[in-house]
């Protein structure tokens, strides 16, 4: 079989995650944002091999920022497990992620948190639209080229608080913090 001169084994296996559950297998209530507790996640990269994980709740657009010491699968999954355990049980439903190598240990995350991980189609960032939009807003606080490893947990929480207290047109000009509080009050 003839291959492109740019073909490599790395590009051939990129995006292939063992036992990945695709986004098509999610429940309908996830797609229409009817039930809280379904999250979208991604990594935001900075200079100097620095990165943070962003988690956005689909219904309320509530943002959590997770400090990472590396982008390897074990580091990312351990940090996500730590943050997921802080959530009320009602807000631990599912997580939708892209096909990056950082989530190859998704089974470990699911076993530790009982949160099912779904994966987007390859090169389809619009399938996590809330997260991509939030990452764009996040760049107002963390411009491209900024070294993110210098940010403390306190600074990341302050940035997340600013995003969560920012009125959103899609929420009828209510804030994600207001929406999240209302959801927790209804479910708890």
Tab-separated table of C-alpha atoms in Angstrom:
chain	number	residue	atom	x	y	z
A	1	UNK	CA	0.000	0.000	0.000
A	2	UNK	CA	1.368	3.368	-0.931
A	3	UNK	CA	1.509	5.956	1.847
A	4	UNK	CA	2.062	9.667	1.988
A	5	UNK	CA	5.622	10.734	2.656
A	6	UNK	CA	4.313	12.326	5.869
A	7	UNK	CA	2.914	9.015	7.134
A	8	UNK	CA	4.520	7.728	10.307
A	9	UNK	CA	3.584	5.114	12.835
A	10	UNK	CA	2.984	7.918	15.334
A	11	UNK	CA	0.318	9.521	13.108
A	12	UNK	CA	-1.199	6.114	12.378
A	13	UNK	CA	-1.906	5.360	16.045
A	14	UNK	CA	-2.622	8.953	17.151
A	15	UNK	CA	-6.116	9.229	18.529
A	16	UNK	CA	-6.512	5.506	19.122
A	17	UNK	CA	-7.433	4.970	22.742
A	18	UNK	CA	-8.024	1.458	24.044
A	19	UNK	CA	-11.672	0.758	24.896
A	20	UNK	CA	-12.723	4.336	24.158
A	21	UNK	CA	-16.457	4.993	24.464
A	22	UNK	CA	-17.457	7.404	21.720
A	23	UNK	CA	-19.558	10.503	22.126
A	24	UNK	CA	-22.313	8.827	20.089
A	25	UNK	CA	-22.907	6.431	22.973
A	26	UNK	CA	-23.724	9.200	25.464
A	27	UNK	CA	-27.236	9.447	26.840
A	28	UNK	CA	-29.613	11.930	25.192
A	29	UNK	CA	-29.854	13.982	28.411
A	30	UNK	CA	-26.140	14.793	28.056
A	31	UNK	CA	-26.557	16.197	24.566
A	32	UNK	CA	-29.544	18.418	25.381
A	33	UNK	CA	-27.991	19.618	28.674
A	34	UNK	CA	-31.111	18.601	30.607
A	35	UNK	CA	-29.256	17.127	33.582
A	36	UNK	CA	-26.311	18.679	35.453
A	37	UNK	CA	-23.123	16.795	36.194
A	38	UNK	CA	-21.860	16.169	32.679
A	39	UNK	CA	-18.447	17.743	32.066
A	40	UNK	CA	-16.244	18.597	29.089
A	41	UNK	CA	-12.480	18.653	29.515
A	42	UNK	CA	-9.306	19.595	27.711
A	43	UNK	CA	-5.744	20.752	28.271
A	44	UNK	CA	-4.584	24.331	27.733
A	45	UNK	CA	-0.891	24.607	26.907
A	46	UNK	CA	1.541	27.370	27.738
A	47	UNK	CA	5.211	27.921	27.113
A	48	UNK	CA	7.937	25.855	28.712
A	49	UNK	CA	5.978	22.582	28.487
A	50	UNK	CA	3.364	23.896	30.942
A	51	UNK	CA	-0.315	23.005	30.914
A	52	UNK	CA	-3.521	23.079	32.932
A	53	UNK	CA	-6.684	21.026	32.587
A	54	UNK	CA	-9.999	22.797	32.126
A	55	UNK	CA	-13.302	21.217	33.124
A	56	UNK	CA	-16.609	22.823	32.138
A	57	UNK	CA	-19.999	21.584	33.320
A	58	UNK	CA	-22.254	21.374	30.248
A	59	UNK	CA	-25.517	22.704	31.708
A	60	UNK	CA	-24.259	25.543	33.914
A	61	UNK	CA	-20.906	26.298	32.171
A	62	UNK	CA	-19.248	26.141	35.614
A	63	UNK	CA	-15.442	26.065	35.235
A	64	UNK	CA	-12.787	24.191	37.208
A	65	UNK	CA	-9.080	24.664	36.484
A	66	UNK	CA	-6.679	21.880	37.423
A	67	UNK	CA	-2.952	22.495	37.892
A	68	UNK	CA	-0.830	19.814	36.223
A	69	UNK	CA	2.819	18.925	36.744
A	70	UNK	CA	2.990	17.137	33.385
A	71	UNK	CA	0.859	16.018	30.469
A	72	UNK	CA	1.446	12.284	30.731
A	73	UNK	CA	-1.657	10.185	31.211
A	74	UNK	CA	-0.969	9.175	34.819
A	75	UNK	CA	-0.352	12.753	35.995
A	76	UNK	CA	-3.469	14.101	34.271
A	77	UNK	CA	-5.747	11.305	35.457
A	78	UNK	CA	-4.522	11.541	39.071
A	79	UNK	CA	-5.140	15.315	39.106
A	80	UNK	CA	-8.620	14.861	37.596
A	81	UNK	CA	-9.483	12.162	40.138
A	82	UNK	CA	-8.473	14.500	42.962
A	83	UNK	CA	-10.714	17.294	41.619
A	84	UNK	CA	-13.649	15.020	40.751
A	85	UNK	CA	-13.795	13.718	44.320
A	86	UNK	CA	-14.438	17.283	45.540
A	87	UNK	CA	-17.702	17.436	43.576
A	88	UNK	CA	-21.103	16.590	45.045
A	89	UNK	CA	-22.209	13.098	43.970
A	90	UNK	CA	-25.012	14.553	41.809
A	91	UNK	CA	-22.439	16.409	39.696
A	92	UNK	CA	-20.370	13.303	38.944
A	93	UNK	CA	-22.082	11.941	35.826
A	94	UNK	CA	-19.787	11.938	32.779
A	95	UNK	CA	-16.727	13.538	31.212
A	96	UNK	CA	-16.247	14.203	27.492
A	97	UNK	CA	-12.645	14.553	26.322
A	98	UNK	CA	-10.802	14.786	23.018
A	99	UNK	CA	-8.547	11.980	21.797
A	100	UNK	CA	-5.316	13.292	23.281
A	101	UNK	CA	-2.836	10.866	24.783
A	102	UNK	CA	-3.349	12.448	28.213
A	103	UNK	CA	-6.504	10.348	28.752
A	104	UNK	CA	-5.135	6.915	27.837
A	105	UNK	CA	-5.695	5.932	31.491
A	106	UNK	CA	-9.410	6.786	31.297
A	107	UNK	CA	-10.380	3.398	32.754
A	108	UNK	CA	-8.457	4.206	35.929
A	109	UNK	CA	-10.338	7.530	36.164
A	110	UNK	CA	-13.695	5.772	35.699
A	111	UNK	CA	-12.883	3.103	38.297
A	112	UNK	CA	-11.750	5.690	40.862
A	113	UNK	CA	-14.629	8.141	40.381
A	114	UNK	CA	-17.475	6.164	38.764
A	115	UNK	CA	-17.591	8.904	36.096
A	116	UNK	CA	-17.864	7.526	32.554
A	117	UNK	CA	-15.438	9.093	30.053
A	118	UNK	CA	-16.608	9.672	26.472
A	119	UNK	CA	-14.339	10.617	23.590
A	120	UNK	CA	-15.024	12.948	20.680
A	121	UNK	CA	-14.450	11.954	17.096
A	122	UNK	CA	-10.870	12.638	15.967
A	123	UNK	CA	-10.221	16.288	15.136
A	124	UNK	CA	-13.736	17.394	16.142
A	125	UNK	CA	-13.325	20.065	18.838
A	126	UNK	CA	-16.854	21.394	18.219
A	127	UNK	CA	-18.166	18.289	19.981
A	128	UNK	CA	-16.947	19.934	23.203
A	129	UNK	CA	-18.155	23.425	22.346
A	130	UNK	CA	-18.608	24.726	25.893
A	131	UNK	CA	-15.057	23.748	26.762
A	132	UNK	CA	-13.552	25.276	23.623
A	133	UNK	CA	-15.436	28.540	24.235
A	134	UNK	CA	-14.274	28.614	27.850
A	135	UNK	CA	-10.675	27.994	26.771
A	136	UNK	CA	-11.002	31.015	24.470
A	137	UNK	CA	-12.252	33.135	27.408
A	138	UNK	CA	-9.441	31.744	29.547
A	139	UNK	CA	-6.866	33.157	27.133
A	140	UNK	CA	-7.886	36.651	28.314
A	141	UNK	CA	-6.278	35.731	31.645
A	142	UNK	CA	-3.566	33.407	30.302
A	143	UNK	CA	-2.362	34.606	26.890
A	144	UNK	CA	-0.679	32.169	24.531
A	145	UNK	CA	3.019	31.918	25.258
A	146	UNK	CA	2.563	32.428	29.009
A	147	UNK	CA	4.292	29.899	31.258
A	148	UNK	CA	1.396	28.297	33.157
A	149	UNK	CA	3.588	26.351	35.588
A	150	UNK	CA	4.148	29.543	37.596
A	151	UNK	CA	0.446	29.819	38.457
A	152	UNK	CA	-0.497	28.600	41.925
A	153	UNK	CA	-3.678	26.721	42.842
A	154	UNK	CA	-4.877	29.943	44.470
A	155	UNK	CA	-4.327	31.935	41.259
A	156	UNK	CA	-6.095	29.287	39.155
A	157	UNK	CA	-9.044	29.296	41.560
A	158	UNK	CA	-9.212	33.113	41.329
A	159	UNK	CA	-9.312	32.941	37.517
A	160	UNK	CA	-11.983	30.217	37.637
A	161	UNK	CA	-13.997	32.349	40.081
A	162	UNK	CA	-13.847	35.309	37.671
A	163	UNK	CA	-15.064	33.107	34.816
A	164	UNK	CA	-17.809	31.606	36.995
A	165	UNK	CA	-19.016	35.063	38.057
A	166	UNK	CA	-19.110	36.367	34.491
A	167	UNK	CA	-22.648	36.639	33.032
A	168	UNK	CA	-23.147	34.522	29.921
A	169	UNK	CA	-25.569	35.282	27.129
A	170	UNK	CA	-26.290	31.580	26.646
A	171	UNK	CA	-27.442	31.409	30.299
A	172	UNK	CA	-29.808	34.380	29.967
A	173	UNK	CA	-27.093	36.672	31.388
A	174	UNK	CA	-26.911	34.672	34.596
A	175	UNK	CA	-23.539	33.501	35.833
A	176	UNK	CA	-22.281	29.903	35.894
A	177	UNK	CA	-21.914	30.253	39.687
A	178	UNK	CA	-25.618	31.165	40.032
A	179	UNK	CA	-26.659	28.305	37.765
A	180	UNK	CA	-24.449	25.818	39.588
A	181	UNK	CA	-25.748	26.882	43.010
A	182	UNK	CA	-29.319	26.480	41.786
A	183	UNK	CA	-28.566	22.996	40.412
A	184	UNK	CA	-26.899	21.846	43.618
A	185	UNK	CA	-29.824	23.215	45.662
A	186	UNK	CA	-32.315	21.315	43.487
A	187	UNK	CA	-30.410	18.030	43.542
A	188	UNK	CA	-29.133	18.192	47.118
